[in-house]
Coordinates of C-alpha atoms in Angstrom, one line a residue:
M28 CA 18.5 -16.6 -0.7
N29 CA 15.6 -16.8 -3.0
A30 CA 11.9 -17.3 -2.3
E31 CA 8.8 -18.5 -4.2
L32 CA 5.3 -17.5 -3.4
I33 CA 2.4 -19.8 -3.8
A34 CA -1.2 -18.5 -3.5
V35 CA -3.7 -21.3 -3.0
G36 CA -7.3 -20.6 -3.9
T37 CA -9.6 -21.2 -6.9
E38 CA -11.2 -17.9 -6.2
I39 CA -7.9 -16.1 -7.2
L40 CA -7.7 -18.1 -10.4
L41 CA -11.2 -17.2 -11.3
G42 CA -10.5 -13.5 -10.7
D43 CA -13.1 -13.2 -7.9
I44 CA -10.5 -11.7 -5.6
V45 CA -7.2 -9.9 -6.2
N46 CA -4.1 -11.5 -4.8
T47 CA -2.9 -8.5 -2.6
D48 CA -1.1 -10.9 -0.3
A49 CA 1.6 -11.5 -2.9
Q50 CA 2.2 -7.7 -3.3
L51 CA 2.6 -7.3 0.5
I52 CA 4.9 -10.3 0.9
S53 CA 7.1 -9.4 -2.1
Q54 CA 7.6 -5.9 -0.8
G55 CA 8.6 -7.3 2.6
L56 CA 11.0 -9.8 1.1
S57 CA 12.6 -7.0 -0.9
E58 CA 13.2 -5.2 2.4
L59 CA 14.8 -8.3 3.8
G60 CA 17.1 -8.6 0.8
I61 CA 15.5 -11.9 -0.2
N62 CA 14.9 -12.3 -4.0
V63 CA 11.5 -13.5 -5.4
F64 CA 12.0 -15.3 -8.7
Y65 CA 8.6 -17.0 -9.0
Q66 CA 5.0 -16.5 -8.0
T67 CA 2.4 -19.1 -8.6
V68 CA -1.4 -19.3 -8.2
V69 CA -3.0 -22.7 -7.9
G70 CA -6.5 -23.8 -7.2
D71 CA -7.8 -25.9 -4.4
N72 CA -6.7 -29.2 -5.9
P73 CA -4.3 -31.5 -4.0
A74 CA -2.6 -33.0 -7.1
R75 CA -1.9 -29.7 -8.7
L76 CA -0.9 -28.1 -5.4
R77 CA 1.6 -31.0 -4.8
H78 CA 3.1 -30.5 -8.3
V79 CA 3.5 -26.7 -7.7
V80 CA 5.1 -27.3 -4.3
E81 CA 7.5 -30.0 -5.6
T82 CA 8.6 -27.6 -8.4
A83 CA 9.2 -24.8 -5.9
R84 CA 11.1 -27.1 -3.6
D85 CA 13.6 -27.8 -6.5
R86 CA 14.3 -24.1 -7.3
A87 CA 13.7 -22.0 -4.1
D88 CA 15.3 -21.7 -0.7
I89 CA 12.2 -20.3 0.9
I90 CA 8.6 -21.3 0.0
I91 CA 5.8 -19.1 1.3
T92 CA 2.1 -20.1 0.8
T93 CA -1.0 -18.1 1.4
G94 CA -4.5 -19.6 1.7
G95 CA -5.8 -23.1 2.3
L96 CA -5.5 -23.2 6.1
G97 CA -9.2 -23.1 6.9
P98 CA -11.6 -25.8 8.2
T99 CA -13.2 -27.0 4.9
L100 CA -12.4 -30.1 2.9
D101 CA -10.7 -28.1 0.1
D102 CA -8.3 -26.4 2.6
L103 CA -5.4 -28.7 2.0
T104 CA -2.2 -26.6 2.1
K105 CA -0.8 -27.9 5.4
E106 CA -1.5 -31.5 4.6
T107 CA 0.0 -31.3 1.1
L108 CA 3.2 -29.4 2.2
A109 CA 3.7 -31.8 5.1
S110 CA 3.5 -34.7 2.7
V111 CA 5.9 -33.2 0.2
F112 CA 8.5 -32.5 2.9
G113 CA 8.0 -35.8 4.8
K114 CA 6.4 -34.2 7.9
K115 CA 3.7 -35.8 10.0
M116 CA 0.6 -33.8 11.1
A117 CA 0.0 -33.3 14.8
L118 CA -2.7 -31.6 16.9
H119 CA -1.4 -28.4 18.4
Q120 CA -3.5 -28.1 21.6
P121 CA -2.8 -24.4 22.3
S122 CA -4.2 -23.5 18.8
L123 CA -7.3 -25.7 19.4
D124 CA -7.8 -24.0 22.7
R125 CA -7.6 -20.6 21.1
I126 CA -10.1 -21.6 18.4
K127 CA -12.6 -22.9 21.1
A128 CA -12.2 -19.7 23.0
F129 CA -12.9 -17.6 19.9
F130 CA -16.2 -19.4 19.3
E131 CA -17.2 -19.0 23.0
K132 CA -16.4 -15.3 22.9
I133 CA -18.7 -14.7 19.9
G134 CA -21.4 -17.0 21.3
R135 CA -21.4 -19.5 18.5
E136 CA -21.0 -23.3 18.6
M137 CA -17.7 -24.6 17.2
T138 CA -18.4 -27.2 14.5
P139 CA -16.1 -30.3 14.6
N140 CA -14.4 -29.4 11.3
N141 CA -12.8 -26.3 12.9
E142 CA -10.5 -28.7 14.8
K143 CA -8.8 -29.2 11.4
Q144 CA -7.2 -25.8 11.7
A145 CA -5.2 -26.8 14.8
W146 CA -3.5 -29.7 13.1
L147 CA 0.0 -28.6 12.0
P148 CA 3.2 -30.2 10.7
E149 CA 5.0 -31.8 13.6
G150 CA 7.8 -29.7 15.1
C151 CA 6.8 -26.5 13.3
T152 CA 7.1 -23.0 14.6
V153 CA 3.5 -21.8 15.1
F154 CA 2.4 -18.3 14.1
V155 CA -0.4 -17.4 16.5
N156 CA -3.4 -15.9 14.6
E157 CA -4.5 -12.9 16.7
W158 CA -6.7 -11.8 13.8
G159 CA -8.6 -15.0 12.9
T160 CA -8.8 -18.6 13.7
A161 CA -6.3 -20.5 11.5
P162 CA -2.8 -20.4 12.8
G163 CA 0.2 -20.0 10.4
C164 CA 3.4 -22.0 10.7
A165 CA 6.9 -22.5 9.5
F166 CA 9.4 -25.4 9.4
E167 CA 12.7 -26.4 7.8
A168 CA 13.1 -29.6 5.8
Y169 CA 15.5 -30.8 3.1
G170 CA 17.4 -27.6 3.5
K171 CA 14.4 -25.5 2.6
H172 CA 12.3 -23.1 4.7
V173 CA 8.5 -23.3 4.4
L174 CA 6.1 -20.7 5.7
M175 CA 2.3 -21.0 5.6
L176 CA 0.1 -18.0 6.1
P177 CA -3.7 -17.6 6.0
G178 CA -5.3 -16.2 2.8
P179 CA -7.6 -13.4 4.0
P180 CA -5.6 -10.1 3.8
R181 CA -7.0 -9.0 7.2
E182 CA -5.2 -12.0 8.7
C183 CA -2.3 -12.4 6.3
N184 CA -1.1 -8.8 6.5
P185 CA -0.6 -8.6 10.2
M186 CA 0.7 -12.2 10.5
W187 CA 3.3 -11.5 7.8
K188 CA 4.5 -8.4 9.6
E189 CA 4.3 -9.6 13.2
C190 CA 5.3 -13.3 12.8
A191 CA 6.8 -14.2 9.4
M192 CA 9.1 -11.2 8.8
P193 CA 10.8 -11.6 12.2
Y194 CA 11.2 -15.3 11.5
L195 CA 12.9 -14.5 8.2
Y196 CA 15.1 -11.8 9.6
K197 CA 17.1 -14.6 11.3
L198 CA 17.6 -16.3 7.9
A199 CA 18.6 -13.2 6.1
G200 CA 21.6 -12.8 8.4
G201 CA 22.5 -9.6 10.1
C202 CA 20.1 -6.6 10.1
I203 CA 18.4 -4.9 7.2
V204 CA 16.9 -1.4 7.4
S205 CA 15.2 0.6 4.7
R206 CA 14.3 4.3 4.3
N207 CA 11.7 5.5 1.8
I208 CA 12.0 8.9 0.1
R209 CA 8.6 10.0 -1.3
V210 CA 8.4 12.1 -4.4
F211 CA 5.7 14.0 -6.2
G212 CA 6.1 16.0 -9.4
L213 CA 9.0 14.0 -10.8
G214 CA 8.5 10.9 -12.9
E215 CA 10.2 7.6 -12.2
S216 CA 12.5 7.8 -15.2
A217 CA 13.5 11.4 -14.4
M218 CA 14.1 10.4 -10.8
E219 CA 16.2 7.4 -11.9
D220 CA 18.2 9.7 -14.2
R221 CA 19.2 12.0 -11.3
L222 CA 20.1 9.1 -9.1
H223 CA 21.8 7.0 -11.8
D224 CA 25.4 7.6 -10.8
M225 CA 24.6 6.9 -7.1
M226 CA 22.7 3.7 -7.9
A227 CA 25.4 2.4 -10.2
S228 CA 28.2 3.0 -7.7
M229 CA 26.6 1.7 -4.5
T230 CA 26.2 -1.9 -3.3
N231 CA 25.5 -1.3 0.4
P232 CA 23.3 0.7 0.9
T233 CA 21.4 0.1 -2.3
I234 CA 19.0 2.4 -4.0
A235 CA 15.9 1.3 -5.8
P236 CA 13.3 3.5 -7.6
Y237 CA 9.6 2.6 -7.6
A238 CA 6.6 4.1 -9.3
K239 CA 3.1 4.4 -7.8
T240 CA -0.1 6.0 -9.2
S241 CA 0.8 9.7 -9.8
E242 CA 4.0 9.6 -7.7
C243 CA 7.2 7.6 -7.1
F244 CA 9.6 6.9 -4.3
A245 CA 13.2 5.7 -3.8
R246 CA 13.9 3.0 -1.3
V247 CA 17.4 3.0 0.3
T248 CA 18.4 -0.3 2.0
A249 CA 21.4 -1.0 4.2
K250 CA 22.6 -4.3 5.7
A251 CA 24.8 -4.5 8.8
D252 CA 25.1 -6.2 12.1
T253 CA 22.9 -3.8 14.0
P254 CA 20.1 -1.3 13.3
E255 CA 22.3 1.5 14.6
Q256 CA 25.0 0.6 12.0
C257 CA 22.4 0.5 9.3
E258 CA 21.0 3.9 10.2
A259 CA 24.5 5.4 10.2
M260 CA 25.1 4.1 6.7
L261 CA 21.7 5.3 5.5
A262 CA 21.8 8.9 6.8
P263 CA 24.3 10.4 4.4
V264 CA 22.8 8.6 1.4
V265 CA 19.3 9.8 2.2
D266 CA 20.5 13.3 2.7
E267 CA 22.3 13.3 -0.7
I268 CA 19.2 11.9 -2.5
V269 CA 16.9 14.6 -0.9
S270 CA 19.4 17.2 -2.0
L271 CA 19.4 15.9 -5.6
L272 CA 15.6 15.6 -5.9
G273 CA 15.0 19.0 -4.1
E274 CA 11.4 20.3 -3.6
D275 CA 9.9 17.2 -5.3
V276 CA 10.6 15.3 -2.1
Y277 CA 7.6 15.6 0.1
G278 CA 8.8 13.4 2.9
V279 CA 11.1 10.6 4.1
D280 CA 9.5 7.5 5.8
V281 CA 6.0 9.1 5.6
D282 CA 2.8 7.2 4.7
S283 CA 1.3 9.5 2.1
L284 CA 1.0 13.0 0.7
E285 CA -2.2 13.6 2.6
Q286 CA -0.5 12.7 5.9
V287 CA 2.2 15.3 5.2
V288 CA -0.3 18.0 4.3
G289 CA -2.4 17.2 7.3
D290 CA 0.6 17.4 9.6
G291 CA 1.6 20.7 8.1
L292 CA -1.9 22.2 8.5
R293 CA -2.0 21.0 12.1
Q294 CA 1.4 22.5 13.0
R295 CA 0.3 25.8 11.6
G296 CA -3.1 25.8 13.1
L297 CA -4.8 26.1 9.7
T298 CA -8.2 24.6 8.6
L299 CA -9.1 23.2 5.2
A300 CA -12.2 22.9 3.1
V301 CA -12.4 21.5 -0.5
A302 CA -14.7 21.9 -3.5
E303 CA -14.5 19.1 -6.0
S304 CA -16.1 18.6 -9.4
C305 CA -14.3 16.0 -11.6
T306 CA -12.7 14.2 -8.6
G307 CA -16.1 13.5 -7.1
G308 CA -15.0 13.5 -3.5
L309 CA -11.8 11.6 -3.9
L310 CA -9.7 14.4 -2.3
S311 CA -12.0 14.5 0.7
K312 CA -11.8 10.7 1.0
R313 CA -8.0 10.8 1.0
I314 CA -7.9 13.6 3.5
T315 CA -10.3 11.8 5.9
D316 CA -8.3 8.5 5.5
V317 CA -5.7 10.1 7.8
P318 CA -6.5 9.6 11.5
G319 CA -6.9 12.9 13.4
C320 CA -7.9 14.8 10.3
S321 CA -10.7 16.5 12.3
D322 CA -8.0 18.7 13.7
Y323 CA -7.8 20.6 10.5
Y324 CA -10.4 19.4 7.9
L325 CA -13.8 21.1 8.1
G326 CA -15.5 19.5 5.1
G327 CA -16.1 19.5 1.4
V328 CA -18.6 20.2 -1.3
C329 CA -19.0 17.9 -4.3
S330 CA -20.2 20.5 -6.9
Y331 CA -20.7 18.6 -10.1
A332 CA -23.6 20.8 -11.3
N333 CA -23.2 24.4 -12.2
E334 CA -26.2 25.2 -10.0
V335 CA -24.3 23.9 -7.0
K336 CA -21.2 25.8 -8.0
M337 CA -23.3 29.0 -8.0
G338 CA -25.7 28.4 -5.2
V339 CA -23.3 26.9 -2.6
L340 CA -19.9 28.2 -3.6
G341 CA -20.8 31.6 -5.1
V342 CA -19.3 30.9 -8.5
Q343 CA -20.4 33.7 -10.8
K344 CA -22.8 32.8 -13.6
E345 CA -21.1 35.3 -15.9
T346 CA -17.8 33.4 -15.3
L347 CA -19.4 30.1 -16.1
D348 CA -21.0 31.5 -19.3
T349 CA -17.8 33.1 -20.6
A350 CA -15.0 30.9 -19.3
G351 CA -16.9 27.6 -18.8
A352 CA -17.0 25.3 -15.9
V353 CA -13.6 23.9 -16.7
S354 CA -11.5 27.0 -16.4
P355 CA -8.9 28.6 -14.0
E356 CA -11.4 31.3 -13.1
V357 CA -14.0 28.8 -11.9
A358 CA -11.4 26.8 -10.0
G359 CA -10.3 29.9 -8.2
Q360 CA -13.9 30.9 -7.4
M361 CA -14.6 27.4 -6.1
A362 CA -11.6 27.5 -3.8
A363 CA -12.4 30.9 -2.4
G364 CA -16.1 30.1 -2.2
V365 CA -15.7 26.9 -0.2
A366 CA -13.3 28.5 2.2
K367 CA -15.9 31.3 2.8
A368 CA -18.9 28.9 3.0
L369 CA -17.2 26.6 5.6
G370 CA -15.2 29.2 7.4
A371 CA -11.8 27.6 6.5
D372 CA -8.4 29.2 6.3
V373 CA -7.5 27.3 3.2
G374 CA -9.8 26.4 0.3
V375 CA -9.2 24.0 -2.7
G376 CA -11.2 24.0 -5.9
I377 CA -10.9 21.3 -8.6
T378 CA -12.7 21.3 -11.9
G379 CA -11.9 19.3 -15.1
V380 CA -12.8 16.7 -17.6
A381 CA -12.2 13.2 -16.2
G382 CA -13.7 11.4 -19.2
P383 CA -14.1 9.1 -20.8
G384 CA -16.5 11.4 -22.6
G385 CA -17.1 15.1 -22.5
G386 CA -13.9 16.3 -23.9
T387 CA -13.5 18.8 -26.8
E388 CA -10.6 19.9 -28.9
E389 CA -10.3 23.0 -26.8
K390 CA -10.9 21.2 -23.5
P391 CA -9.8 17.6 -23.9
V392 CA -10.2 14.7 -21.5
G393 CA -7.6 15.1 -18.8
L394 CA -7.7 18.9 -18.6
V395 CA -8.0 19.9 -14.9
Y396 CA -7.7 23.2 -13.2
I397 CA -6.8 23.2 -9.5
S398 CA -6.8 26.2 -7.2
V399 CA -5.6 26.7 -3.6
W400 CA -6.9 29.8 -1.9
Y401 CA -5.2 31.1 1.2
N402 CA -5.1 34.5 2.9
G403 CA -6.7 36.3 0.0
K404 CA -4.4 34.8 -2.6
C405 CA -5.2 32.1 -5.2
Y406 CA -2.6 29.6 -6.5
T407 CA -3.9 27.9 -9.7
R408 CA -2.4 25.2 -11.8
R409 CA -3.4 23.6 -15.1
L410 CA -3.0 19.9 -15.2
N411 CA -3.0 17.8 -18.4
A412 CA -3.5 14.3 -17.1
S413 CA -4.0 11.0 -19.0
N414 CA -4.4 7.2 -18.9
G415 CA -8.0 6.9 -17.9
R416 CA -10.6 8.4 -15.6
D417 CA -9.3 6.8 -12.4
R418 CA -5.7 8.0 -13.0
I419 CA -6.8 11.5 -13.9
R420 CA -8.9 11.9 -10.8
M421 CA -6.0 10.5 -8.6
Q422 CA -3.5 12.8 -10.2
A423 CA -5.7 15.8 -9.7
A424 CA -6.3 15.0 -6.0
S425 CA -2.5 14.5 -5.5
T426 CA -1.7 17.7 -7.3
A427 CA -4.1 19.6 -5.1
L428 CA -2.4 18.2 -2.0
D429 CA 1.1 19.0 -3.4
M430 CA 0.1 22.6 -4.2
I431 CA -0.9 23.1 -0.5
R432 CA 2.5 21.7 0.5
R433 CA 4.5 23.8 -1.9
N434 CA 2.7 27.1 -1.5
L435 CA 1.8 27.2 2.2
F436 CA 4.5 25.3 4.0

């Protein structure tokens, strides 16, 4: 089966917002084994929307729309799709009751136009919106399956996972289960090269490599009649991949590198403090994105100025004068200094040139030194990053986390 995604909203066309819904849904469809051949963005115009839907009807088995389900005059997704597929609109009383209850709960008067959200294609499967007011829905007509989801990511994301994906599971046939092998320190092409023979020889399970900012992962997907059968098929393949990729694998079915490092620190009863210069607090931000990080994370120092490096972290002036702020010596003193200042078991120091300016021939943009201090010993790495300030900072923060994983666990 193949699917087409249609995002409805002039604000997406104008670039006012990023269409993150499409990324989420495409990833989910991949997990289900459903191909995505086309994605379209169309403004809030009924004629153009109708044309886009008619085109999708002729070339896709499944049509998924996001946006245009709200109460305003330009929210015309349901009406347009119902017309294209010969469906009448009908008031869905349970949805109207939920909308009324929502406004009563927040103490605001429900304006009459909100009733529009409860009008749905007759006979459709209703996706209850636990995260907003506009319900989603799905129906089958002319041999096609149509799903409509709200546009705001805070509503679309959970409705896709809780309502739409289970609906599509039935269409995909059987059961599909995926395992994700997370990798840091190995590029996508190098990972694919190691896995090439496996990928070429396998059809079920399948192996697909993916690249993310500063890391990559391999997704292994199996299809069978039951989840247990899928898991039995996946286990030996996952084990073989982990063996082939070795220490560059930081986890299987884990959320992030920071989660793995946090779990490792917690299990060992270790505390962490970080000192950041060129990353500007990014490492601290990623660490504190993980719920429960207060079990092991004490805090951080954003030490851009040399005066802060010296006054707060105890970096020696002589070292700054001779080696410079961007040096392995300063990174090491930052790591040891922040651990001492905050009373942590583990300290991290990051100093570098994130750009776009400030680089020299001797110390170009992208040069970063990262140190991890633990139990009187300092582990230091030189990083030569590239491709812009944001990527350099992200790669530096990821490398710091990976150094903790490799050297302490």
